[in-house]
Amino acid sequence: PPPSRAPRRKTQKPIKMRRTLKGHFGKVYAMHWASDSQSLVSASQDGKLIIWNAYTTNKTNAIPLRSSWVMTCAFEQSKGNLIACGGLDNVCSIYNIQNQGANARATKELVAHDGYLSCCRFADEGHIITSSGDSTCIYWDITSGEVLKAFSDHTGDVMSVAISPENSSVFVSGSVDKTAKIWDLRNGKCVQTHVGHENDINSVTFFPDGNAFGTGSDDSTCRLFDMRSYGEVNKFGNDKITSGITSVAFSRSGRLMFGGYDDYSTYVWDTLADSSQVAYALPSQHENRVSCLGVNAKGDALCTGSWDTNLKIWA
C-alpha cells in the first residue's frame, strides 16, 4: 500500500500461553519473579512455596510453611538467595533458599503487625517493606528483625506495596480506603495521596520509569497515576467488565498494562490509548480467579497465577 496507508508499526506476535506450571494443590495466591527473569516463586494455600524454572517448568525448590494461610511472596532481587512470605499469621517469614535442606526453617520471622500480611517487597538484601490489614506498612531491618519505620496514614487495610525502580527510598501502597499513597523512607512520611478509585485498591505497581504507577481495584478499573502531575492520567475499564482486579503489571516499556481479574480473565490495556479502547483478553484463560501476575525483568514473559492451582507463562 502507499506509505500513507501503511500500518504505523509492525504489531508484534500475539501473546500466547507458552507454559503451565502445575504442582500446587491449593489456590495460588501470589507469585514473584526473580531478577534472573527465569525463576519465580509462587505461594499457595496448600501451605507451600514453590520455586520454579519458568522455561523448563521444573520445580527447583519447595518450602513447606508453618502457616498455610499465605497471601504474599517475594524474591530478593540483588542476589536471589532470600524469599519472603506472609499471610494470616501476621508474620513476614524470610527463607534463605541457598542453604535449605528438606526441613526448611525460616531464617527470620518479622513480628509486629496486628493484622494479616497482604504484601511484602525487598528493598535490598537487608531490608524489606511489608503491608498489612492493620492499615500500616513497615520498613524492617531483616538481620536484627527490628522495625525501622512504620507508616500509618491509611485508614483501611493496606493490600499492596511496590518499590520504585528508580529510587529504592520511594514506595507506593494501595488500600481498602480507596487511596494509593506514595511514601519516602528518608523522612518516613506519606508524600502523596492519590484518589479516584471507587472501591478497594488490591494491587499497585510502578511504571517502569518510576514517575507513575498503576492500580487495580474492586471498582473493576485499572488506573494510571502520575506522580509529577499528581493525579490520574488514564483509566482502563468498560461497562462489560464488572469484576474486580486482583493484580496489575506493566510490560517492560510501559506500553501495556496487564490486569488479573476475578472473572478468570487477564486483560491487556494500551496505556497510551484513550479510555474508550477495547480490552484485549488473553486466550486460554484460567479456570478460576486470577490472583496474581507479574512481568519478568527482561520483559519477555508474563506469569499469571490462579485459584485454579496453576500458573501460566505467556510470551
GROMACS .gro file of N, CA and C in nm, residues 3 43 67 204-206 286:
model
   21
    3PRO      N    1   0.254   0.464   0.126
    3PRO     CA    2   0.302   0.483   0.264
    3PRO      C    3   0.198   0.543   0.358
   43ALA      N    4   0.316  -1.888   4.588
   43ALA     CA    5   0.267  -1.923   4.722
   43ALA      C    6   0.124  -1.969   4.709
   67SER      N    7   0.250  -2.175   5.852
   67SER     CA    8   0.109  -2.137   5.837
   67SER      C    9   0.072  -2.150   5.690
  204VAL      N   10  -0.091  -0.249   4.344
  204VAL     CA   11  -0.020  -0.133   4.290
  204VAL      C   12   0.111  -0.182   4.228
  205THR      N   13   0.157  -0.111   4.125
  205THR     CA   14   0.284  -0.144   4.063
  205THR      C   15   0.340  -0.019   3.999
  206PHE      N   16   0.473  -0.003   4.002
  206PHE     CA   17   0.532   0.117   3.943
  206PHE      C   18   0.541   0.105   3.792
  286HIS      N   19  -0.761  -1.890   3.269
  286HIS     CA   20  -0.763  -1.980   3.385
  286HIS      C   21  -0.905  -2.028   3.412
   0.00000   0.00000   0.00000
